Short mmCIF file of N, CA and C and ligand atoms in Angstrom, two decimals:
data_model
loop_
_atom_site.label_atom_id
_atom_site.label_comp_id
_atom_site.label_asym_id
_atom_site.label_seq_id
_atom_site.Cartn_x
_atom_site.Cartn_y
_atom_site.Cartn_z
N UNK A 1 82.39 3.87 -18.94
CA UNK A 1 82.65 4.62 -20.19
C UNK A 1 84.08 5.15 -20.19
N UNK A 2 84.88 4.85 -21.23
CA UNK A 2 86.33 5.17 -21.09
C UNK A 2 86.25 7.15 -21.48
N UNK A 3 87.35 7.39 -21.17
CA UNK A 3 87.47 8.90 -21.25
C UNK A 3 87.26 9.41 -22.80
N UNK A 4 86.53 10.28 -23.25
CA UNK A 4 86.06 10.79 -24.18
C UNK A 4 85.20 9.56 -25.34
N UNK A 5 84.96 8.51 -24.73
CA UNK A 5 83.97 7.57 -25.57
C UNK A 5 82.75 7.95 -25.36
N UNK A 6 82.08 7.96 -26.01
CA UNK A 6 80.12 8.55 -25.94
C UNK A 6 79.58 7.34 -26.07
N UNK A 7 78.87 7.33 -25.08
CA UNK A 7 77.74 6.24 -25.18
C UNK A 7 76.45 7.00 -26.53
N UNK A 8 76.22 5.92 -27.37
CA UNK A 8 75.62 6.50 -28.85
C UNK A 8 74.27 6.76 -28.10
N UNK A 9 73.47 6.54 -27.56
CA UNK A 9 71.96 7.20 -27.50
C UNK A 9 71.89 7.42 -25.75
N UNK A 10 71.63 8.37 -25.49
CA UNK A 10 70.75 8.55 -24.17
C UNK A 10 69.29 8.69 -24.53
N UNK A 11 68.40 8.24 -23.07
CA UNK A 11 67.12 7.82 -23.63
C UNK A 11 66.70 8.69 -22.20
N UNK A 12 65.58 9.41 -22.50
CA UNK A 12 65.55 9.95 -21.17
C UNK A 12 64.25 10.79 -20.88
N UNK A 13 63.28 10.14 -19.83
CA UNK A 13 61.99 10.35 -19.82
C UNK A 13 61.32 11.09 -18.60
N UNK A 14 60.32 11.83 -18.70
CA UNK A 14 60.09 12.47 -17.56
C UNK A 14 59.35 11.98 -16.41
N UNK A 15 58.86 10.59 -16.41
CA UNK A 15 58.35 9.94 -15.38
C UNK A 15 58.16 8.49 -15.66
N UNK A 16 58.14 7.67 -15.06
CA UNK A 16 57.99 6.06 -14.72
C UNK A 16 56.62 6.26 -15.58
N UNK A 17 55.69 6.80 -15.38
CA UNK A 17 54.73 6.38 -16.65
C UNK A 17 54.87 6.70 -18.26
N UNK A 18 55.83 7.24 -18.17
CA UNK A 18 56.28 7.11 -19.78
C UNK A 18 57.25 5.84 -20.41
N UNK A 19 57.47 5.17 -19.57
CA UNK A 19 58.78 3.91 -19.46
C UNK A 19 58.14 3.00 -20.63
N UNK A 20 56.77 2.58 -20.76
CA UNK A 20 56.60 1.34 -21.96
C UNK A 20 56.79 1.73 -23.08
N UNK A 21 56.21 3.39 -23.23
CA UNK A 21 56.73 3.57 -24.69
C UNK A 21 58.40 3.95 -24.77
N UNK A 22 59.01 4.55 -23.84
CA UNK A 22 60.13 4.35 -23.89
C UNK A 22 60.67 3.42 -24.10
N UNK A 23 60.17 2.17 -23.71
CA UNK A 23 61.09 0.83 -23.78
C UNK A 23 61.19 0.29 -25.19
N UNK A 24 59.97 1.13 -26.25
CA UNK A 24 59.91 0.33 -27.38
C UNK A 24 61.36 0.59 -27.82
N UNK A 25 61.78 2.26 -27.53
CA UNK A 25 62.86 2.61 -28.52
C UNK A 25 64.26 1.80 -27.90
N UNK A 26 63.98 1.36 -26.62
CA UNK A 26 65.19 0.78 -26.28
C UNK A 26 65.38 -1.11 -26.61
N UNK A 27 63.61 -1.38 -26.90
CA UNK A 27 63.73 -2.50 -27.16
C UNK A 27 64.23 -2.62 -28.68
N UNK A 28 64.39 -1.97 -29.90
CA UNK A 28 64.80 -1.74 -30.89
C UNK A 28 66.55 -1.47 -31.09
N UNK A 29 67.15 -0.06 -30.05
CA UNK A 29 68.63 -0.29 -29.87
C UNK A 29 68.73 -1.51 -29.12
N UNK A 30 68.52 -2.53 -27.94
CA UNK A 30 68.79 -3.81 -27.88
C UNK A 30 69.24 -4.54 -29.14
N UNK A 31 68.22 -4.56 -29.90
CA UNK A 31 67.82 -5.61 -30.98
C UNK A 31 69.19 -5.40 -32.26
N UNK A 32 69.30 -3.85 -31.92
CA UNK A 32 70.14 -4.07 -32.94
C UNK A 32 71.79 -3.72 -32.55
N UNK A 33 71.85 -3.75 -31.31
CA UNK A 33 73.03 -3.51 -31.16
C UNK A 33 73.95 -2.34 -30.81
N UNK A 34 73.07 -1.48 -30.08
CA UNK A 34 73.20 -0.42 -29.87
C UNK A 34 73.63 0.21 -29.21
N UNK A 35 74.52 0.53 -27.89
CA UNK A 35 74.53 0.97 -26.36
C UNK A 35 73.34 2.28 -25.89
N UNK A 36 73.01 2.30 -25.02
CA UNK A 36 71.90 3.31 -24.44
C UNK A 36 71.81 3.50 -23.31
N UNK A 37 71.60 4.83 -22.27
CA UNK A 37 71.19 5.29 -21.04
C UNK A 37 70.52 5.11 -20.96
N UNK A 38 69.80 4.85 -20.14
CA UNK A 38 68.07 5.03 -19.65
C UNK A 38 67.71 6.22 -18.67
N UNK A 39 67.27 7.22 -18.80
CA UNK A 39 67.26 7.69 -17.14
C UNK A 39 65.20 8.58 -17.13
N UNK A 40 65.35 8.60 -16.05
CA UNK A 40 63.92 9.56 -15.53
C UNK A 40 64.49 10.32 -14.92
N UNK A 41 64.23 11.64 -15.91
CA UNK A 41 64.69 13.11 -15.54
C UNK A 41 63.44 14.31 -15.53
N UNK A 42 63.08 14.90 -14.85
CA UNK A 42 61.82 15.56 -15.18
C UNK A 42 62.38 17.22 -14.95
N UNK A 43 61.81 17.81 -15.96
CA UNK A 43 62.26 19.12 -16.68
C UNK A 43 61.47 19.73 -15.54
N UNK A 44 60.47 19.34 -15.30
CA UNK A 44 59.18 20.80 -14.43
C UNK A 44 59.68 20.44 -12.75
N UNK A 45 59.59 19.06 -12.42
CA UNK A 45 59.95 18.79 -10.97
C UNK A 45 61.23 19.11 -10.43
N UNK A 46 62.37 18.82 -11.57
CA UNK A 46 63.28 18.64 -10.80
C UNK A 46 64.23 19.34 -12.05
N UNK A 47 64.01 20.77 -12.14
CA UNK A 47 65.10 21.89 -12.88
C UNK A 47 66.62 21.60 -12.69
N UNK A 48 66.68 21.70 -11.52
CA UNK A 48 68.18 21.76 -11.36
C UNK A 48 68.95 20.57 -12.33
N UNK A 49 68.08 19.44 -11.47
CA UNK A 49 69.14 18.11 -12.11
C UNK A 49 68.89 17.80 -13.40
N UNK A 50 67.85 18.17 -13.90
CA UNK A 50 67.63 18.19 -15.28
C UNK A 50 68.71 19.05 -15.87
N UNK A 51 69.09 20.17 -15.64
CA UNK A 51 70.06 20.79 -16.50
C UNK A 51 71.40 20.78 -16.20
N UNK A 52 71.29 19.84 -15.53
CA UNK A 52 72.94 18.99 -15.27
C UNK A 52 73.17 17.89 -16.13
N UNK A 53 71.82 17.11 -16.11
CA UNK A 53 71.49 16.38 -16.77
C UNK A 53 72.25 16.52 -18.77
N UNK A 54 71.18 17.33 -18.98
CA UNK A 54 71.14 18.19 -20.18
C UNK A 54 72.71 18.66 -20.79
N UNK A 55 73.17 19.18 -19.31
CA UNK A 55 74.52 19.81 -19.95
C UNK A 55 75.81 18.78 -20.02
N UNK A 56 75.58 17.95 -18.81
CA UNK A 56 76.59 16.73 -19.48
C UNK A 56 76.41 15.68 -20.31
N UNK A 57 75.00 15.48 -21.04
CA UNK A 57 74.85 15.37 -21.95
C UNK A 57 75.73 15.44 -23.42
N UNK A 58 76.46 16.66 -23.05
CA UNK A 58 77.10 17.20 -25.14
C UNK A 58 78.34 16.62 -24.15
N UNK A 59 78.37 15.58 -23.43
CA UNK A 59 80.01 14.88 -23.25
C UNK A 59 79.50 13.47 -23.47
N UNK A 60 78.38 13.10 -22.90
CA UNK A 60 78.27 11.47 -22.76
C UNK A 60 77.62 10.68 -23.99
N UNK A 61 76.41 11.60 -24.73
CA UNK A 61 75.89 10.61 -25.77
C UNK A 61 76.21 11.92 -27.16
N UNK A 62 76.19 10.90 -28.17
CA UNK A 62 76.01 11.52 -29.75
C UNK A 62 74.72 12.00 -29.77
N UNK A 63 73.09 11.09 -29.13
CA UNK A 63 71.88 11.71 -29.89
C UNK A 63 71.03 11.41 -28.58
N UNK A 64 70.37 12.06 -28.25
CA UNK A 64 69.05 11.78 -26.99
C UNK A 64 67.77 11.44 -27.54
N UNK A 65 66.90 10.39 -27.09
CA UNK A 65 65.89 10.75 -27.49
C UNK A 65 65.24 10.41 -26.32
N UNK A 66 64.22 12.26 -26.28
CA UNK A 66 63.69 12.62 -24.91
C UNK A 66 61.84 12.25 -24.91
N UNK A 67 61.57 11.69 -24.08
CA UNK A 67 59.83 11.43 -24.46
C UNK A 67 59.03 11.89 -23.13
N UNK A 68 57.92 12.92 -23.14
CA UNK A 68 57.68 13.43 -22.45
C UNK A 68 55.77 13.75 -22.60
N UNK A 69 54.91 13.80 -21.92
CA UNK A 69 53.50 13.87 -21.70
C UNK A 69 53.13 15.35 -21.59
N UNK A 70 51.89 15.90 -21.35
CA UNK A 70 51.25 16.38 -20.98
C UNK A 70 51.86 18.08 -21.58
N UNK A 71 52.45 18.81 -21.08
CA UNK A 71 53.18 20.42 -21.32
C UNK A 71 54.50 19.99 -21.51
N UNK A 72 54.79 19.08 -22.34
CA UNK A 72 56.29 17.89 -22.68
C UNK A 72 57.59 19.17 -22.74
N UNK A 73 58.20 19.58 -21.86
CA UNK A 73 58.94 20.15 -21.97
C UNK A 73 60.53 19.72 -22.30
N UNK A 74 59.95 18.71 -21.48
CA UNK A 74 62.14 17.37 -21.43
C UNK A 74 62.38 17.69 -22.81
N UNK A 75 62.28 17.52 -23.87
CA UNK A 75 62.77 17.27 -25.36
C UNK A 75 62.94 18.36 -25.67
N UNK A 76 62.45 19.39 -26.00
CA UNK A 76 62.94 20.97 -26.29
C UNK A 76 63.88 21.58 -25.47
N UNK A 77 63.36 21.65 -24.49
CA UNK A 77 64.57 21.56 -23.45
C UNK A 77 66.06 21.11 -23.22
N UNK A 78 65.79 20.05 -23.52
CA UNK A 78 67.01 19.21 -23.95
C UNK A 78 68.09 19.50 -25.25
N UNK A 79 67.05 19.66 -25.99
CA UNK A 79 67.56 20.79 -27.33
C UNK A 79 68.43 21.99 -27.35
N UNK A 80 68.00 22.66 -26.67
CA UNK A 80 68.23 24.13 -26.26
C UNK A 80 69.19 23.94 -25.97
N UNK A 81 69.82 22.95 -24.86
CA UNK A 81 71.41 23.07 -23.77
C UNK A 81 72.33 21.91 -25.00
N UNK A 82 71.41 20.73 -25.21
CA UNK A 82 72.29 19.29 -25.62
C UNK A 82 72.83 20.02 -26.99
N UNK A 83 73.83 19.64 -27.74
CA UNK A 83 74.65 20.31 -29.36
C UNK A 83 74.20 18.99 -30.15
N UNK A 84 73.71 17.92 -29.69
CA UNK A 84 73.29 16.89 -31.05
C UNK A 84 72.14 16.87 -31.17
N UNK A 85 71.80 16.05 -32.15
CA UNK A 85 70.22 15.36 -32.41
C UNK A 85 68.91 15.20 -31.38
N UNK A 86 68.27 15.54 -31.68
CA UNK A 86 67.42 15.58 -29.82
C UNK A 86 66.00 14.76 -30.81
N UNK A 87 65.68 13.72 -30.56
CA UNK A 87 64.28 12.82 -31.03
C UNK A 87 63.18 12.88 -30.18
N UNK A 88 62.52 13.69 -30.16
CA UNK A 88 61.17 13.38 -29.05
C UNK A 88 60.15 12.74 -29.56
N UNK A 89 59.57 12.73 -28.29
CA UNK A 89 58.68 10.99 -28.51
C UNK A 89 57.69 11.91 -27.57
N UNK A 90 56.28 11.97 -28.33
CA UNK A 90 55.14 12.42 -27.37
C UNK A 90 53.99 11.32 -26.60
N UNK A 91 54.33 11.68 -25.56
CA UNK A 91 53.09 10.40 -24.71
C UNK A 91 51.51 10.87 -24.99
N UNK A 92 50.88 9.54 -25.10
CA UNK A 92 49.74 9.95 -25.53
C UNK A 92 49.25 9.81 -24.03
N UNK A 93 48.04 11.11 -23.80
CA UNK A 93 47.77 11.97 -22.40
C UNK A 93 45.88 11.15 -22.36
N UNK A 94 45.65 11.22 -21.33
CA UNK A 94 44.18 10.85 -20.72
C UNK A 94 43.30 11.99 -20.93
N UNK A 95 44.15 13.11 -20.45
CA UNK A 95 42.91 14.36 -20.95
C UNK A 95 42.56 14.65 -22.58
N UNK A 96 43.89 14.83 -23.25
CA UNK A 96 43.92 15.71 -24.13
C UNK A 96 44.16 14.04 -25.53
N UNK A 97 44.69 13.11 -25.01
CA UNK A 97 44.85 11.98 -25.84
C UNK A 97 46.63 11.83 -26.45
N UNK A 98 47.21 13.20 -25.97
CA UNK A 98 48.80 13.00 -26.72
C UNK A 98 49.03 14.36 -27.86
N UNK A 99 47.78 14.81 -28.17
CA UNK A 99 48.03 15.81 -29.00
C UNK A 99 48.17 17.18 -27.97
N UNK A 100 48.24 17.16 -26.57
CA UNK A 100 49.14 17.71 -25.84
C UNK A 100 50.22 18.13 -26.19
N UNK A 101 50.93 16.62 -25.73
CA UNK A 101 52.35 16.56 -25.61
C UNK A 101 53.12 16.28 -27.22
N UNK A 102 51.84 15.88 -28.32
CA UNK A 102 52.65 16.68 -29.43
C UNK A 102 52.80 18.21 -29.87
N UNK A 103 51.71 18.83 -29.58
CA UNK A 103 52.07 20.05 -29.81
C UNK A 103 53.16 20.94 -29.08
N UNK A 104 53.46 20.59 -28.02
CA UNK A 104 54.25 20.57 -26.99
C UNK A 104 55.67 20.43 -27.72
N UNK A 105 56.51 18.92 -28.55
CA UNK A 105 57.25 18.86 -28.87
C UNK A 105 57.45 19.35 -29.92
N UNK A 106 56.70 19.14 -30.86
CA UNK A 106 56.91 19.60 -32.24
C UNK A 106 56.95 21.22 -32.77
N UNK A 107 56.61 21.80 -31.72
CA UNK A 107 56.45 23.30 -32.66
C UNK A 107 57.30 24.04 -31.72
N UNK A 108 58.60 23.07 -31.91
CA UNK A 108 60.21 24.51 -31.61
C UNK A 108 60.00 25.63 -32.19
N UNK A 109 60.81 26.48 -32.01
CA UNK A 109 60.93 27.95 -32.43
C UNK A 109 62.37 27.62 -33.40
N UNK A 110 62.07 28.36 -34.54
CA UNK A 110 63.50 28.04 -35.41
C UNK A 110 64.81 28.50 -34.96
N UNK A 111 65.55 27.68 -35.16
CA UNK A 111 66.81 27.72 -34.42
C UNK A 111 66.90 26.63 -33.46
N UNK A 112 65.94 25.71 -32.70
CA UNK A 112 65.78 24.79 -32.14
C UNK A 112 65.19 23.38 -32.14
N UNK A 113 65.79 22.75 -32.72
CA UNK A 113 64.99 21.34 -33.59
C UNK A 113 64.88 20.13 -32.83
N UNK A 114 63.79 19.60 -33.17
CA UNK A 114 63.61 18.28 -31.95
C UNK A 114 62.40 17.56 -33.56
N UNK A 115 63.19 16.38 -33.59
CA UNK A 115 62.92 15.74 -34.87
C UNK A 115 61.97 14.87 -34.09
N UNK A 116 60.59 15.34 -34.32
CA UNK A 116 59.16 14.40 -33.49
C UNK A 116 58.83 13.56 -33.99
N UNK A 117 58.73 12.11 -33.51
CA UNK A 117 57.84 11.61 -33.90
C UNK A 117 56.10 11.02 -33.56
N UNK A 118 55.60 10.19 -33.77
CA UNK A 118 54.25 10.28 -33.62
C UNK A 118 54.11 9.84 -32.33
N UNK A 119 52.73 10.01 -31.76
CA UNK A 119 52.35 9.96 -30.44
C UNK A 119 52.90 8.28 -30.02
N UNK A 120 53.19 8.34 -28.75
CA UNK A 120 53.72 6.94 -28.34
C UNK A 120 54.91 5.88 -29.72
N UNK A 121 55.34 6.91 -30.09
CA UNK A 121 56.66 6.62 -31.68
C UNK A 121 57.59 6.29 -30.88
N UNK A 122 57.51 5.63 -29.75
CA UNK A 122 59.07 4.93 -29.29
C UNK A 122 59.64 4.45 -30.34
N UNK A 123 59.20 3.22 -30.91
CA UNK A 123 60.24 2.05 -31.79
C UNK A 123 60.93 3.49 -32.55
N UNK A 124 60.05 4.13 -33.40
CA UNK A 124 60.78 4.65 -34.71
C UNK A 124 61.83 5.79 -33.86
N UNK A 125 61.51 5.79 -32.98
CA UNK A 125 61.97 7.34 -32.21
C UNK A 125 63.88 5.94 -32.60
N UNK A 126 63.55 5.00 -31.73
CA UNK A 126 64.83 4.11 -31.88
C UNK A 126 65.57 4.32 -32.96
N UNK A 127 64.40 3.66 -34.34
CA UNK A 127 65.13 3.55 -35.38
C UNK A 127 65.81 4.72 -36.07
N UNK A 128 65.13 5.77 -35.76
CA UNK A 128 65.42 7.19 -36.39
C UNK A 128 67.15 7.08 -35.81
N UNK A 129 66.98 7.02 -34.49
CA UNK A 129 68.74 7.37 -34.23
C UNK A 129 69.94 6.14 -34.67
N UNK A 130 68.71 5.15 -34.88
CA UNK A 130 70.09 4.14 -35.30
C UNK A 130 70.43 4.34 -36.80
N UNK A 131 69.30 4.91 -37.70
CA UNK A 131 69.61 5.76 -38.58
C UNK A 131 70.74 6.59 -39.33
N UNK A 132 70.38 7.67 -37.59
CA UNK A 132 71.26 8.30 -37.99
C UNK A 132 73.04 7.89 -37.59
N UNK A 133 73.27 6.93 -36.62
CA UNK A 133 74.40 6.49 -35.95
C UNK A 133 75.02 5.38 -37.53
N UNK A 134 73.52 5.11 -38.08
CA UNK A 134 74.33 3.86 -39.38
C UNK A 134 75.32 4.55 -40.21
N UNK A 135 75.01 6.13 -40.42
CA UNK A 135 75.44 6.72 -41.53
C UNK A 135 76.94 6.67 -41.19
N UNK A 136 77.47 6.85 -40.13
CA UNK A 136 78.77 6.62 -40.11
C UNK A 136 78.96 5.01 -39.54
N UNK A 137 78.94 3.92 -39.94
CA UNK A 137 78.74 2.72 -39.35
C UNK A 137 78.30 1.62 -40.01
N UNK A 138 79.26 1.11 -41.14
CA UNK A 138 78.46 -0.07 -41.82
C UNK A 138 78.23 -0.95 -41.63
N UNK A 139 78.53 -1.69 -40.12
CA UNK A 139 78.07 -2.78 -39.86
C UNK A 139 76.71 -2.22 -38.98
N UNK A 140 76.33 -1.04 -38.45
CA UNK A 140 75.06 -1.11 -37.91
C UNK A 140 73.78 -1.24 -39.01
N UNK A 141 74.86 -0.68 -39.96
CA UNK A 141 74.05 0.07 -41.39
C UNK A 141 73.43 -1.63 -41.79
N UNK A 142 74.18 -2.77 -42.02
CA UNK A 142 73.55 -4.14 -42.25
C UNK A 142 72.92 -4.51 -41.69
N UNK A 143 72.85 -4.34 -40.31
CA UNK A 143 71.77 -4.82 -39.14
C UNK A 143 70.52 -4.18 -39.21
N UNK A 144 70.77 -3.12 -39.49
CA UNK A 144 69.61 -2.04 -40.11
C UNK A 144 68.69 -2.80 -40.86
N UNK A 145 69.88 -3.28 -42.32
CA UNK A 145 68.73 -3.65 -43.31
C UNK A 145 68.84 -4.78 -43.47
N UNK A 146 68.87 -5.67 -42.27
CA UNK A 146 68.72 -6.71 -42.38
C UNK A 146 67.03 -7.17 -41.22
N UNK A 147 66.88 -5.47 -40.43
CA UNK A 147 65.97 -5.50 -39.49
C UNK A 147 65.15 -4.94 -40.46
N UNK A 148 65.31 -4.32 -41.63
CA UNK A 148 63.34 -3.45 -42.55
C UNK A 148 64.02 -4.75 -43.62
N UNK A 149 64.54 -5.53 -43.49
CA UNK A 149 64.04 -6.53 -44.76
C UNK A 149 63.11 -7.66 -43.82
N UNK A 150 63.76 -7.89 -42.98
CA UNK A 150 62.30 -8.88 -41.87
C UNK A 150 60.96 -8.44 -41.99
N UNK A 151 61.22 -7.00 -41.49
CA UNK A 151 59.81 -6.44 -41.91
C UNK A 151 58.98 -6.64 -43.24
N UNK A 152 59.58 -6.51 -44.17
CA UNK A 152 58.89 -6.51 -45.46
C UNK A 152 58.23 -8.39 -45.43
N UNK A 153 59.27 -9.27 -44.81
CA UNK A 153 59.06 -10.93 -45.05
C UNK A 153 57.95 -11.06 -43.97
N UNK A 154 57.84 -10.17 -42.84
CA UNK A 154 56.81 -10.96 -42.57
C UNK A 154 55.36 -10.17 -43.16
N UNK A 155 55.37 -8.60 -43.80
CA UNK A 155 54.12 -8.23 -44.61
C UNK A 155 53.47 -9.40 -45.82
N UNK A 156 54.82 -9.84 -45.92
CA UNK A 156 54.87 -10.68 -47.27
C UNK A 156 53.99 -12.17 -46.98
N UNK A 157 54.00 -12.77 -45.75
CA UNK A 157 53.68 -13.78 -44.94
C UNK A 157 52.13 -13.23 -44.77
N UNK A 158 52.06 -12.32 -44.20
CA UNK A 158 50.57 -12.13 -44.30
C UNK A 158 49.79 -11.97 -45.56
N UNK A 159 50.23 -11.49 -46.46
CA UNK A 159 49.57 -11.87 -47.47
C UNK A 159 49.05 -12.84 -47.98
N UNK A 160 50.76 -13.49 -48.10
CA UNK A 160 50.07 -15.02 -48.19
C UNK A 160 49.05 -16.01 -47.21
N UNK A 161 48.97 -15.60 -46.05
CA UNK A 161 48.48 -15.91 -45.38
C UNK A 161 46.91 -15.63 -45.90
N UNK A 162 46.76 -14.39 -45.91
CA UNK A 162 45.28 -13.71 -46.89
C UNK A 162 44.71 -14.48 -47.43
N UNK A 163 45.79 -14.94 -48.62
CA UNK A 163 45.40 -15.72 -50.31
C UNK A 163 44.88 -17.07 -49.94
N UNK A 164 45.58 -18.11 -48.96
CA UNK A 164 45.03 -18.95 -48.33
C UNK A 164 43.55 -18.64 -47.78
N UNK A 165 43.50 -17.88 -46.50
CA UNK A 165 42.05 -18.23 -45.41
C UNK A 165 40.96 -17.36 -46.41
N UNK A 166 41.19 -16.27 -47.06
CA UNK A 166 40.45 -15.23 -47.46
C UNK A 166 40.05 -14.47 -46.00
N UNK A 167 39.64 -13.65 -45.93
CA UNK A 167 39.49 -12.49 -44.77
C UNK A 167 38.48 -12.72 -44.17
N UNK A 168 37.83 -13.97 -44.20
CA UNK A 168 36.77 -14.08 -42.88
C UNK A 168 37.54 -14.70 -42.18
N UNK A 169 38.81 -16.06 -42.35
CA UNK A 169 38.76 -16.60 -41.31
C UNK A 169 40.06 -16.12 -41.31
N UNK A 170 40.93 -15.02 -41.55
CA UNK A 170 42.54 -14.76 -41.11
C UNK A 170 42.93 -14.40 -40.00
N UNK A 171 41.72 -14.02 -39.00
CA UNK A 171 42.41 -14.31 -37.75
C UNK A 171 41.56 -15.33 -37.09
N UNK A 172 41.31 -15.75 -37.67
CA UNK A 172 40.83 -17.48 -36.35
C UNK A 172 41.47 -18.73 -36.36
C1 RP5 B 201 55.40 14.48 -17.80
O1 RP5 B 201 54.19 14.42 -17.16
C2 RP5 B 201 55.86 13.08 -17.94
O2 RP5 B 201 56.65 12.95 -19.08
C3 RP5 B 201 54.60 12.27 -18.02
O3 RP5 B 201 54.28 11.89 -19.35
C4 RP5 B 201 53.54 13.23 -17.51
C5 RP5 B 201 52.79 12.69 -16.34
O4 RP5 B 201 53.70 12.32 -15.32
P1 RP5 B 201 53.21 11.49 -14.06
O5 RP5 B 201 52.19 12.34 -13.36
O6 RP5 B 201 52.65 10.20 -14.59
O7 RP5 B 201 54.45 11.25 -13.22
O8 RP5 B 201 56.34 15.20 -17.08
#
């Protein structure tokens, strides 16, 4: 990373079992072109390096998006120290099912914002920041909508697909 260049997203999770839904959001910045950190940082185990973490953070990326399980602390947390955009992503939990670790992210105290999305919301957690990175960026901004116009062609494909088999045989 050259001196004062920001890598646009850090991605950053509190344990190796949060990594698949993490990967959606990184499989999405891939796709579209994005640069991204990856790291496993855990807020409860490991304080210290987490808020080293956290604080060199407001030098290295524009937006984090933090995804975290169970008493999800990484993403609020992250909020509190990081000065940009903070996206959390709640893991869905074995005990509680994820509405844990959403209630966990989502209900900051005002003055502290962590823009949630839905349980295991990697992809959108992605798209949300490439989103927000398009607004200054018109060539990400085309890749963008050139990635929700695919989407719409292949809704469009299933339909037709519909009108053909009729709905007993559309998936056989
Ligand atoms: C959280 O605890 C992590 O984000 C993870 O979702 C959850 C469980 O962690 P492991 O016990 O799987 O390492 O800190």
């Amino acid at each position: 990373m050259s001196k004062g260049a920001k890598i646009p997203v850090g991605i950053v999770m509190g344990s190796d079992s949060d990594l698949e839904v993490m990967g959606k959001a990184a499989e999405v910045l891939d796709e579209l072109g994005v640069e991204f950190e990856m790291r496993i940082i855990s807020a409860h185990r490991e304080p210290e390096e987490f808020y080293e973490y956290a604080k060199k953070a407001n030098e290295r990326y524009s937006i984090v998006i933090a995804g975290a399980g169970k008493a999800a602390h990484l993403p609020g947390m992250t909020a509190a120290i990081f000065d940009g955009p903070v996206i959390g992503v709640p893991m869905k939990t074995s005990d509680l099912g994820g509405v844990d670790s959403l209630y966990s992210i989502v209900q900051m105290p005002s003055g502290i914002p962590v823009a949630t999305v839905a349980i295991n919301g990697g992809a959108n957690a992605g798209l949300l920041a490439v989103r927000m990175l398009a607004m200054e960026d018109d060539e990400l901004k085309e890749r963008m909508k050139k990635y929700i116009s695919a989407q719409k062609d292949a809704v469009v494909k299933k339909d037709e697909k519909l009108q053909k088999t009729g709905y007993r045989d559309y998936h056989n």
